[in-house]
Coordinates of C-alpha atoms in Angstrom, one line a residue:
M24 CA 0.0 0.0 0.0
L25 CA 1.7 3.2 -1.2
F26 CA 1.3 6.4 0.7
P27 CA -0.4 9.2 -1.2
R28 CA 2.3 11.4 -2.6
E29 CA 1.8 14.2 -5.1
N30 CA 3.7 14.5 -8.4
K31 CA 2.8 15.5 -11.9
F32 CA 0.9 12.2 -12.4
R33 CA -0.9 12.1 -9.0
N34 CA -3.0 14.6 -7.0
V35 CA -3.4 14.6 -3.3
K36 CA -5.9 16.5 -1.1
I37 CA -5.9 16.3 2.7
L38 CA -9.3 16.5 4.3
D39 CA -8.1 17.4 7.8
G40 CA -9.9 20.3 9.4
F41 CA -13.3 20.8 11.0
W42 CA -15.8 18.1 10.2
S43 CA -19.3 17.7 11.7
L44 CA -20.0 15.1 14.5
K45 CA -23.1 13.7 16.0
F46 CA -23.3 11.1 18.9
D47 CA -25.7 8.2 18.4
K48 CA -26.3 6.8 21.8
N49 CA -29.4 4.8 20.7
D50 CA -27.8 3.5 17.4
E51 CA -30.6 5.0 15.4
G52 CA -28.5 6.7 12.7
E53 CA -28.7 4.0 10.1
K54 CA -32.5 3.7 10.4
Q55 CA -32.9 7.5 10.1
A56 CA -30.5 7.6 7.1
W57 CA -27.9 9.8 8.7
C58 CA -25.6 8.6 5.9
K59 CA -27.4 11.2 3.7
G60 CA -26.4 14.1 6.0
L61 CA -26.3 15.0 9.7
K62 CA -28.7 17.4 11.3
N63 CA -27.9 19.4 14.5
A64 CA -24.3 18.2 14.4
N65 CA -21.4 19.8 16.1
P66 CA -17.9 20.7 14.9
V67 CA -15.0 18.2 15.5
A68 CA -11.3 18.5 14.7
I69 CA -9.8 15.9 12.4
S70 CA -7.6 14.1 13.1
A71 CA -8.1 13.6 16.8
P72 CA -10.4 11.4 18.9
W73 CA -13.7 12.7 20.2
N74 CA -12.9 11.9 23.8
E75 CA -11.2 15.1 24.9
Q76 CA -12.8 17.4 22.4
Y77 CA -16.1 16.6 24.1
P78 CA -15.5 16.1 27.8
D79 CA -19.0 14.8 28.5
F80 CA -18.3 11.9 26.1
K81 CA -14.7 11.2 27.3
N82 CA -15.6 7.7 28.4
Y83 CA -18.1 7.1 25.6
M84 CA -17.4 4.0 23.5
G85 CA -20.7 3.9 21.5
T86 CA -21.5 5.1 18.0
V87 CA -20.5 8.5 16.6
W88 CA -21.2 9.9 13.1
Y89 CA -18.8 12.1 11.1
E90 CA -19.6 14.3 8.1
C91 CA -17.3 16.1 5.6
K92 CA -18.2 18.0 2.5
T93 CA -15.5 18.4 -0.1
V94 CA -15.3 19.4 -3.8
I95 CA -13.5 17.0 -6.1
A96 CA -11.9 18.8 -9.0
K97 CA -13.4 18.4 -12.5
S98 CA -9.9 17.7 -13.8
W99 CA -9.9 14.5 -11.7
E100 CA -12.6 12.7 -13.7
K101 CA -10.2 11.0 -16.0
E102 CA -8.2 9.5 -13.1
F103 CA -8.9 6.8 -10.5
V104 CA -9.9 8.6 -7.3
W105 CA -9.2 7.1 -3.9
L106 CA -10.4 7.9 -0.4
R107 CA -7.9 6.9 2.3
F108 CA -8.3 6.9 6.1
C109 CA -5.0 6.6 7.9
G110 CA -6.5 5.5 11.2
V111 CA -10.0 5.1 12.6
N112 CA -10.7 3.6 16.0
W113 CA -12.2 1.1 16.0
N114 CA -15.0 0.0 13.7
A115 CA -16.0 2.1 10.7
K116 CA -18.6 2.2 8.0
V117 CA -18.2 4.7 5.2
W118 CA -20.7 6.3 2.8
I119 CA -20.2 8.8 0.0
N120 CA -23.1 10.8 -1.4
G121 CA -25.4 8.5 0.5
K122 CA -24.1 5.3 -0.9
E123 CA -22.1 2.7 1.1
L124 CA -18.4 2.3 0.3
G125 CA -17.6 -0.4 2.9
T126 CA -16.6 -1.3 6.4
H127 CA -13.4 -1.7 8.3
S128 CA -12.5 -3.0 11.8
G129 CA -9.2 -2.3 13.4
G130 CA -7.5 0.8 14.8
F131 CA -4.3 2.7 14.0
I132 CA -4.0 1.4 10.4
S133 CA -4.8 2.7 6.9
F134 CA -7.6 1.6 4.7
E135 CA -9.0 3.0 1.5
Y136 CA -11.6 2.8 -1.2
Q137 CA -11.8 3.7 -4.9
I138 CA -14.7 6.1 -5.3
N139 CA -15.0 7.0 -8.9
D140 CA -18.5 5.4 -9.3
L141 CA -19.9 7.4 -6.4
I142 CA -18.5 10.9 -6.7
K143 CA -19.4 14.1 -8.6
T144 CA -16.4 15.7 -10.1
G145 CA -16.5 19.5 -10.2
D146 CA -19.1 19.5 -7.4
E147 CA -19.5 19.0 -3.7
N148 CA -19.4 15.5 -2.3
L149 CA -20.7 14.3 1.1
I150 CA -18.5 11.8 3.1
V151 CA -20.2 10.2 6.1
V152 CA -18.4 7.9 8.5
K153 CA -20.1 5.9 11.3
V154 CA -17.5 5.0 14.0
D155 CA -17.7 3.1 17.2
M156 CA -15.4 1.8 19.9
K157 CA -17.5 -1.3 20.6
L158 CA -14.8 -3.8 21.5
S159 CA -15.4 -7.5 22.1
R160 CA -13.4 -10.7 22.4
E161 CA -13.2 -10.8 18.7
T162 CA -11.6 -7.4 18.1
L163 CA -7.8 -7.3 18.3
L164 CA -8.0 -4.8 21.1
Q165 CA -10.4 -6.7 23.3
D166 CA -13.1 -5.4 25.5
G167 CA -11.3 -6.0 28.8
K168 CA -14.4 -7.3 30.5
G169 CA -13.1 -10.1 32.6
I170 CA -10.1 -10.6 30.3
G171 CA -6.7 -9.1 30.0
H172 CA -3.9 -9.3 32.5
W173 CA -5.5 -6.5 34.6
A174 CA -8.8 -8.3 34.9
K175 CA -7.9 -10.0 38.1
F176 CA -7.6 -6.6 39.7
G177 CA -11.0 -5.5 38.5
D178 CA -12.3 -3.9 35.3
K179 CA -11.1 -0.5 34.1
Y180 CA -13.3 2.3 33.0
P181 CA -13.7 2.7 30.1
P182 CA -12.7 -1.0 29.6
S183 CA -10.3 -2.5 27.1
S184 CA -7.5 -5.0 27.2
G185 CA -4.9 -2.4 26.7
D186 CA -3.2 -0.3 29.4
Y187 CA -3.8 2.9 27.5
F188 CA -6.9 5.0 27.0
P189 CA -9.2 3.6 24.3
W190 CA -9.4 6.6 22.1
G191 CA -12.2 6.6 19.6
G192 CA -12.8 8.3 16.2
I193 CA -10.9 9.5 13.2
I194 CA -7.5 9.9 14.8
R195 CA -5.3 10.2 11.8
P196 CA -5.4 12.1 8.5
V197 CA -7.9 11.5 5.7
Y198 CA -6.9 11.9 2.0
V199 CA -8.5 12.0 -1.4
Y200 CA -6.0 11.3 -4.1
T201 CA -5.7 10.3 -7.7
V202 CA -3.7 7.9 -9.8
P203 CA -3.7 7.4 -13.6
K204 CA -6.0 4.7 -15.1
T205 CA -3.0 2.5 -15.5
Y206 CA -0.8 3.0 -12.5
I207 CA 1.9 1.7 -10.1
Q208 CA -0.1 -0.1 -7.5
D209 CA 2.6 -1.3 -5.1
I210 CA 6.4 -1.5 -4.7
T211 CA 8.3 -3.9 -2.5
L212 CA 12.0 -3.2 -1.8
N213 CA 14.5 -5.5 -0.1
T214 CA 18.0 -4.4 0.4
D215 CA 21.3 -6.2 1.0
I216 CA 25.0 -5.5 1.1
S217 CA 27.7 -7.1 -1.1
G218 CA 31.1 -5.8 0.0
K219 CA 31.0 -2.0 -0.4
A220 CA 28.0 -2.2 -2.8
G221 CA 24.4 -1.9 -1.9
V222 CA 21.9 -4.3 -3.5
I223 CA 18.2 -3.4 -4.0
K224 CA 15.8 -6.1 -5.0
Y225 CA 12.5 -4.7 -6.2
Q226 CA 9.0 -6.0 -7.1
I227 CA 6.5 -3.6 -8.8
E228 CA 2.8 -4.3 -9.2
L229 CA 0.6 -2.5 -11.7
N230 CA -3.2 -2.3 -11.5
S231 CA -3.3 -3.7 -15.1
K232 CA -0.8 -4.7 -17.7
P233 CA -0.5 -2.1 -20.5
L234 CA -0.4 -3.3 -24.1
N235 CA 2.8 -1.3 -24.9
G236 CA 4.4 -0.5 -21.6
L237 CA 7.5 -1.1 -19.5
V238 CA 8.8 0.0 -16.1
K239 CA 12.0 1.8 -15.6
V240 CA 13.7 2.2 -12.2
T241 CA 16.2 4.9 -11.2
V242 CA 18.1 5.2 -7.9
T243 CA 19.5 8.6 -7.0
D244 CA 21.6 9.8 -4.0
K245 CA 20.9 12.8 -1.9
A246 CA 22.6 15.1 -4.4
G247 CA 20.3 13.9 -7.2
T248 CA 23.1 11.9 -8.9
V249 CA 21.9 8.7 -10.6
V250 CA 23.7 5.8 -9.0
A251 CA 21.7 2.8 -10.4
Q252 CA 19.2 2.0 -13.1
G253 CA 17.1 -1.0 -14.1
S254 CA 13.9 -2.0 -15.9
G255 CA 11.1 -4.5 -15.6
L256 CA 8.5 -5.3 -12.9
S257 CA 11.1 -7.1 -10.9
G258 CA 14.8 -7.1 -10.7
T259 CA 17.9 -6.1 -8.8
V260 CA 20.0 -3.0 -9.0
R261 CA 23.4 -2.5 -7.6
V262 CA 24.7 0.8 -6.0
E263 CA 28.5 0.8 -6.0
K264 CA 30.3 2.4 -3.1
A265 CA 27.0 2.7 -1.3
E266 CA 26.4 4.6 1.9
F267 CA 24.5 2.3 4.2
W268 CA 21.6 3.2 6.5
C269 CA 21.8 2.9 10.2
A270 CA 20.8 5.0 13.2
E271 CA 24.1 6.8 13.3
T272 CA 24.3 7.5 9.5
P273 CA 20.7 7.4 8.1
H274 CA 21.7 7.7 4.4
L275 CA 18.6 7.6 2.2
Y276 CA 18.4 7.0 -1.6
S277 CA 15.5 7.9 -3.9
F278 CA 14.0 4.9 -5.7
E279 CA 11.8 6.0 -8.5
A280 CA 9.7 3.6 -10.6
A281 CA 8.3 5.1 -13.9
L282 CA 5.6 3.4 -16.0
I283 CA 6.3 4.1 -19.7
V284 CA 3.4 3.5 -22.1
N285 CA 3.7 4.1 -25.9
G286 CA 7.0 5.9 -25.2
A287 CA 5.7 8.4 -22.7
T288 CA 5.7 8.3 -18.9
A289 CA 2.2 7.5 -17.7
D290 CA 2.9 7.3 -13.9
A291 CA 5.7 7.5 -11.5
Y292 CA 6.3 6.9 -7.8
C293 CA 9.3 7.7 -5.6
L294 CA 10.3 6.0 -2.4
K295 CA 13.0 6.9 0.0
T296 CA 15.0 3.8 0.9
G297 CA 17.9 3.0 3.1
I298 CA 20.3 0.2 2.2
K299 CA 20.8 -2.0 5.2
K300 CA 21.2 -5.6 6.2
I301 CA 19.8 -7.1 9.4
E302 CA 21.3 -10.3 10.7
I303 CA 21.1 -12.3 13.9
K304 CA 24.2 -14.2 14.8
K305 CA 24.7 -16.0 18.1
D306 CA 24.0 -13.4 20.8
A307 CA 24.1 -10.4 18.5
V308 CA 21.8 -8.3 16.3
L309 CA 23.9 -7.0 13.4
I310 CA 23.1 -4.0 11.3
N311 CA 25.3 -3.8 8.2
G312 CA 27.6 -6.4 9.8
K313 CA 28.1 -4.5 13.1
S314 CA 26.7 -5.5 16.4
V315 CA 24.2 -2.9 17.7
Y316 CA 23.3 -2.2 21.3
F317 CA 19.8 -0.8 21.4
R318 CA 18.8 1.9 23.9
G319 CA 15.4 3.6 23.8
F320 CA 11.8 3.5 24.7
S321 CA 8.3 2.5 24.0
R322 CA 6.0 5.4 23.2
H323 CA 2.2 6.0 23.0
D324 CA 0.5 8.6 20.8
D325 CA -0.8 10.7 23.6
L326 CA -1.1 14.4 24.4
A327 CA -3.6 16.5 26.3
V328 CA -6.7 17.6 24.3
I329 CA -5.6 15.7 21.1
G330 CA -5.2 12.3 22.8
A331 CA -3.9 9.8 20.3
G332 CA -4.6 12.3 17.5
F333 CA -2.1 12.9 14.7
N334 CA 0.2 15.9 15.4
R335 CA 3.3 16.7 13.4
A336 CA 4.8 19.1 15.9
L337 CA 4.6 16.4 18.6
I338 CA 6.4 13.9 16.5
V339 CA 9.2 16.4 15.8
R340 CA 9.5 17.3 19.4
D341 CA 9.6 13.7 20.5
F342 CA 12.3 12.9 17.9
Q343 CA 14.4 15.8 19.1
L344 CA 14.1 14.5 22.6
L345 CA 15.1 11.0 21.5
K346 CA 18.3 12.4 19.9
W347 CA 19.0 14.6 22.9
I348 CA 18.9 11.8 25.3
G349 CA 20.9 9.4 23.1
A350 CA 18.3 6.9 22.2
N351 CA 18.5 4.9 19.0
I352 CA 15.3 2.8 19.1
L353 CA 11.6 3.4 19.5
R354 CA 8.8 0.9 19.9
P355 CA 5.4 2.6 19.2
G356 CA 3.4 0.5 21.6
H357 CA 1.0 -1.1 21.2
Y358 CA 0.0 -0.3 17.6
P359 CA 1.5 0.8 14.3
P360 CA 2.6 4.4 14.3
S361 CA 1.6 7.0 11.7
E362 CA 3.3 6.7 8.4
E363 CA 4.7 10.2 8.9
L364 CA 6.4 9.1 12.1
L365 CA 8.1 6.3 10.2
D366 CA 9.2 8.8 7.5
L367 CA 10.9 10.9 10.2
A368 CA 12.5 7.8 11.7
D369 CA 13.9 6.9 8.3
E370 CA 15.3 10.5 7.9
T371 CA 16.7 11.1 11.4
G372 CA 17.9 7.6 12.2
I373 CA 15.8 5.8 14.8
Y374 CA 15.2 2.1 14.7
I375 CA 11.6 1.0 15.0
I376 CA 9.9 -2.1 16.2
D377 CA 6.5 -2.0 14.5
E378 CA 3.7 -3.6 16.5
V379 CA 0.1 -4.7 15.9
P380 CA -2.5 -3.9 18.7
A381 CA -2.8 -7.5 20.0
N382 CA -2.5 -7.0 23.7
A383 CA -3.0 -9.2 26.8
F384 CA -5.0 -12.0 25.2
Y385 CA -5.5 -15.5 26.6
S386 CA -5.7 -13.9 30.1
T387 CA -8.9 -14.1 32.2
K388 CA -10.2 -13.8 35.8
N389 CA -12.8 -16.5 35.2
P390 CA -11.4 -19.9 35.9
N391 CA -14.1 -21.5 33.7
D392 CA -13.0 -19.6 30.6
K393 CA -11.5 -21.9 28.0
P394 CA -8.9 -20.7 25.5
K395 CA -11.5 -20.7 22.7
D396 CA -13.7 -18.4 24.9
M397 CA -10.8 -16.0 25.4
V398 CA -9.6 -16.0 21.8
P399 CA -12.4 -17.0 19.4
P400 CA -11.7 -17.8 15.7
A401 CA -12.6 -14.3 14.6
F402 CA -9.9 -12.8 16.8
I403 CA -7.3 -15.0 15.1
E404 CA -8.5 -13.9 11.7
N405 CA -8.3 -10.2 12.8
H406 CA -4.8 -10.9 14.1
K407 CA -3.6 -12.1 10.7
N408 CA -5.4 -9.2 9.0
A409 CA -3.7 -6.7 11.3
V410 CA -0.2 -8.2 10.6
K411 CA -0.8 -8.1 6.9
A412 CA -2.0 -4.5 6.9
M413 CA 1.0 -3.4 9.0
V414 CA 3.6 -5.2 6.9
T415 CA 2.0 -4.2 3.6
R416 CA 2.0 -0.5 4.7
D417 CA 5.4 -0.3 6.4
K418 CA 7.6 -2.8 4.6
N419 CA 9.7 -0.2 2.7
H420 CA 10.7 1.8 5.7
A421 CA 14.4 1.6 6.5
S422 CA 13.8 2.3 10.1
V423 CA 11.7 -0.8 10.7
I424 CA 14.0 -3.5 11.9
A425 CA 11.4 -6.0 13.5
W426 CA 7.8 -6.8 13.5
S427 CA 6.1 -7.3 16.9
I428 CA 3.0 -9.5 16.6
A429 CA 1.8 -9.4 20.3
N430 CA 2.3 -7.8 23.7
E431 CA 2.0 -9.4 27.1
C432 CA -0.3 -12.3 26.2
N433 CA -0.6 -15.3 28.5
S434 CA 2.2 -17.3 26.8
T435 CA 2.2 -19.8 29.7
L436 CA -0.7 -21.5 27.9
N437 CA 0.1 -24.1 25.2
E438 CA -2.8 -22.7 23.1
C439 CA -1.3 -19.2 23.2
A440 CA 2.1 -20.6 22.2
V441 CA 0.6 -22.4 19.2
H442 CA -1.4 -19.3 18.2
L443 CA 1.8 -17.1 18.3
K444 CA 3.8 -19.6 16.3
K445 CA 1.1 -19.6 13.5
I446 CA 1.2 -15.8 13.4
Y447 CA 5.0 -15.8 13.4
D448 CA 5.0 -18.2 10.4
Y449 CA 2.4 -16.1 8.6
T450 CA 4.4 -12.9 9.2
K451 CA 7.5 -14.5 7.8
T452 CA 5.7 -15.3 4.5
L453 CA 5.2 -11.5 4.2
D454 CA 8.6 -10.2 5.1
G455 CA 12.0 -11.5 6.1
R456 CA 12.8 -9.1 9.0
P457 CA 13.0 -10.5 12.6
V458 CA 9.7 -11.2 14.2
V459 CA 9.2 -10.8 18.0
F460 CA 6.6 -10.7 20.7
M461 CA 6.8 -9.0 24.1
N462 CA 6.8 -11.6 26.9
C463 CA 5.7 -10.7 30.4
M464 CA 5.6 -14.2 31.8
D465 CA 9.3 -14.4 32.6
D466 CA 10.7 -17.9 32.4
D467 CA 7.3 -19.6 32.5
D468 CA 6.8 -18.5 28.9
K469 CA 6.3 -21.2 26.3
A470 CA 6.4 -19.2 23.1
S471 CA 9.7 -17.2 23.0
G472 CA 11.6 -20.1 21.4
H473 CA 9.7 -19.7 18.2
F474 CA 10.9 -16.1 17.7
D475 CA 14.0 -14.5 16.4
I476 CA 14.9 -12.3 19.4
I477 CA 13.8 -12.9 23.0
C478 CA 11.9 -9.8 24.2
M479 CA 11.2 -9.5 27.9
N480 CA 8.8 -7.0 29.7
M481 CA 10.0 -7.1 33.3
Y482 CA 7.7 -5.6 35.9
F483 CA 7.1 -8.4 38.3
F484 CA 9.4 -7.0 40.9
L485 CA 8.0 -3.5 40.7
Y486 CA 4.6 -4.8 41.7
N487 CA 5.7 -7.5 44.1
E488 CA 9.1 -6.8 45.6
G489 CA 9.3 -3.1 46.0
G490 CA 12.6 -1.7 46.9
D491 CA 14.5 -4.8 48.1
W492 CA 17.1 -4.3 45.5
D493 CA 19.5 -7.1 46.4
K494 CA 16.6 -9.6 46.0
V495 CA 15.2 -7.9 42.9
Q496 CA 18.5 -7.8 41.1
K497 CA 19.4 -11.4 41.9
T498 CA 16.0 -12.7 40.8
M499 CA 16.0 -10.7 37.6
S500 CA 19.5 -11.8 36.8
D501 CA 18.5 -15.5 37.3
I502 CA 15.4 -15.2 35.1
C503 CA 17.3 -13.6 32.3
D504 CA 20.0 -16.3 32.5
K505 CA 17.4 -19.1 32.5
M506 CA 15.7 -17.6 29.4
Y507 CA 19.0 -17.3 27.6
K508 CA 20.0 -20.8 28.6
R509 CA 16.7 -22.2 27.2
F510 CA 16.8 -20.5 23.8
K511 CA 20.4 -19.3 23.1
K512 CA 19.1 -16.2 21.3
P513 CA 19.8 -12.5 21.7
M514 CA 17.6 -10.7 24.2
L515 CA 16.0 -7.3 24.4
I516 CA 14.5 -5.9 27.5
S517 CA 11.5 -4.5 25.8
E518 CA 9.8 -2.9 28.9
F519 CA 10.8 -2.0 32.4
G520 CA 10.3 1.0 34.5
A521 CA 8.5 2.6 37.5
D522 CA 6.0 5.4 38.0
G523 CA 7.4 8.7 39.0
I524 CA 5.1 11.6 39.6
A525 CA 6.8 14.8 38.4
G526 CA 7.8 17.0 41.3
E527 CA 7.5 14.3 44.0
H528 CA 10.7 13.5 45.9
A529 CA 11.7 11.6 49.0
H530 CA 14.8 10.5 50.8
P531 CA 15.1 7.6 51.0
A532 CA 13.3 7.0 47.8
V533 CA 9.7 5.7 48.0
F534 CA 7.2 4.5 45.4
Y535 CA 5.8 7.1 42.9
T536 CA 8.6 9.7 43.5
E537 CA 11.0 10.8 40.8
D538 CA 13.8 9.5 43.1
Y539 CA 12.4 6.0 43.2
Q540 CA 11.8 5.9 39.4
T541 CA 15.4 6.9 38.9
E542 CA 16.8 4.4 41.3
H543 CA 14.5 1.7 39.9
V544 CA 15.6 2.2 36.3
L545 CA 19.3 2.5 37.1
K546 CA 19.3 -0.7 39.3
Y547 CA 17.7 -2.6 36.5
L548 CA 20.2 -1.3 34.0
D549 CA 23.0 -2.4 36.4
V550 CA 21.8 -6.0 35.8
F551 CA 21.0 -5.9 32.1
E552 CA 24.1 -4.1 30.9
K553 CA 26.4 -6.8 32.4
K554 CA 25.0 -9.6 30.3
S555 CA 26.5 -9.9 26.9
Y556 CA 23.4 -11.6 25.4
I557 CA 21.2 -8.7 26.3
R558 CA 21.5 -6.5 23.3
G559 CA 19.4 -3.5 24.3
T560 CA 16.9 -2.0 26.8
M561 CA 13.8 0.0 26.2
V562 CA 12.4 2.0 29.1
W563 CA 8.7 2.0 29.6
A564 CA 7.8 4.7 28.7
F565 CA 9.0 7.6 26.7
A566 CA 6.4 10.0 28.2
D567 CA 3.4 9.8 30.6
F568 CA 0.1 8.9 29.0
L569 CA -3.6 8.7 29.8
V570 CA -5.1 5.4 30.8
S571 CA -8.6 4.2 31.8
Q572 CA -9.6 4.8 35.4
H573 CA -8.1 2.1 37.6
F574 CA -6.8 2.0 41.2
G575 CA -3.4 1.0 39.9
R576 CA -3.0 4.2 38.0
A577 CA -3.0 7.8 39.3
I578 CA -4.9 9.3 36.3
L579 CA -1.9 8.7 34.0
N580 CA 0.6 5.9 33.5
R581 CA 3.5 7.9 35.0
K582 CA 6.4 5.7 34.0
G583 CA 7.4 8.2 31.4
V584 CA 11.0 9.5 31.4
F585 CA 9.3 12.7 30.2
N586 CA 6.0 14.0 31.5
R587 CA 3.0 14.3 29.3
D588 CA 4.0 17.8 28.3
R589 CA 7.4 16.4 27.1
N590 CA 9.5 18.0 29.9
P591 CA 12.2 15.8 31.4
K592 CA 11.9 14.1 34.8
M593 CA 14.9 13.4 37.0
I594 CA 15.6 10.1 35.3
A595 CA 16.1 11.7 31.9
R596 CA 19.4 13.3 32.7
F597 CA 20.8 10.2 34.3
L598 CA 19.8 8.2 31.2
K599 CA 21.4 10.7 29.0
Q600 CA 24.7 10.5 30.9
R601 CA 24.6 6.7 30.9
W602 CA 23.8 6.4 27.2
E603 CA 26.4 8.9 26.2
K604 CA 29.0 6.5 27.7
I605 CA 27.5 3.5 25.8
K606 CA 27.7 5.4 22.5
K607 CA 31.4 6.0 23.1

């Protein structure tokens, strides 16, 4: 799935701005034909969830209707016109000019429709979207009612299986764009290294095969110099004396595919690509033949007022902070990030672990729940669909070094391990990069052996042992050693951390103070950094973020190294000093 990019063959119009919104508590909108236009509606900003724009509906997870009116240029009538949503949480049904386009279930990912048959070019068109956050055991983000690893402590409000706020609505940009009638539909790039040369294998898909056509490919460097050329729908081009992509030197090349029909260019599409090679050898993760030690965070899309809404300024600010503190990896948890964030990661040099929103499944507080009750067949199908959508969308980003297919599921169950292995195998048919899942079951886990890198979320001692550091460090060390001895694979500590309320201090350090958060993180790092098979650590979390109401959270999850406003806590400067030494 190619991102909408404007050039002389393609037009792009972004529909962000003020739309109209109407809440539908009684689910009467379809019967009353709201798809033909909303009456007595209110303004809503796109792209951002409804929850904080309308405080009276902050915890509302029912049906909401959106309406947008837009003129589609007369000059577009000879092209294919597409309507693309970059993220709608969670279930959507779309109409244009009163006629149904289709439905989509699944948040934080793009979907689109060709709309030529339903639009009026040179005139105003009505787009209506019915959205709800009605979660269930079948949706990938489950409803959290009696299930999920928090369930044993009581349901959260509003409920979901994720430990983040269940934001609802059109949360990412909406585009209308055109492509020619015969066009480049998809491009897949795979890069490799041969000595000092870079190798780019490409596969190009057209929507139809032209009678007299061919595809030419051109690779240029940042100065615009042509460094490689080729032709055909598939092939390999070689860049001599290539500059390779990594976090320290994020060199990007431009890969342009041009469709030539009857001697003239009919369509073209340009991708930024970084030439790199990822390998796993013994205890190491190699990028371009060099062992890498990863240091960074997991991060939620979250900010006051806009919630999980798309915000370019926030992405820029966060990447500046990542570079300031010395991080080289980011895991957008627990869902795929915006495509614009990945573009910036490619450009600035931040490794990304891309993750689907499959969180805390196969966990229940009901002892009578059977595995098939916790994870019905529809969930498994939704899981595969989410993986395919993520890989198809993000496969060409240089920054993406691994696919994460799940977070903190109950991998002590055989059924869960079998499920994860099937999703692992399916992911590998789509792309060759490492596949991981985030294990929170310590050495009781039964699934990690199927995966390329062992990823451990380590919180048990935060919630159970408190500040008995001698005991905590020994037990953590023993668990890590047991996991390595079992699987003999490199390990990442994908989550660890403690809540620190900004401005709270105590001596000696106690829970929820910045002092305790700092001590906690540094004590954990003292253990992890001594083990050669642990190839990186990711602090949970980059910044504080909103969660559903629960006694275990003081309004926010406060494990952020930065507060919700992106100002550093005490731990930030300690991490910066520590990571500067590692970089050297």
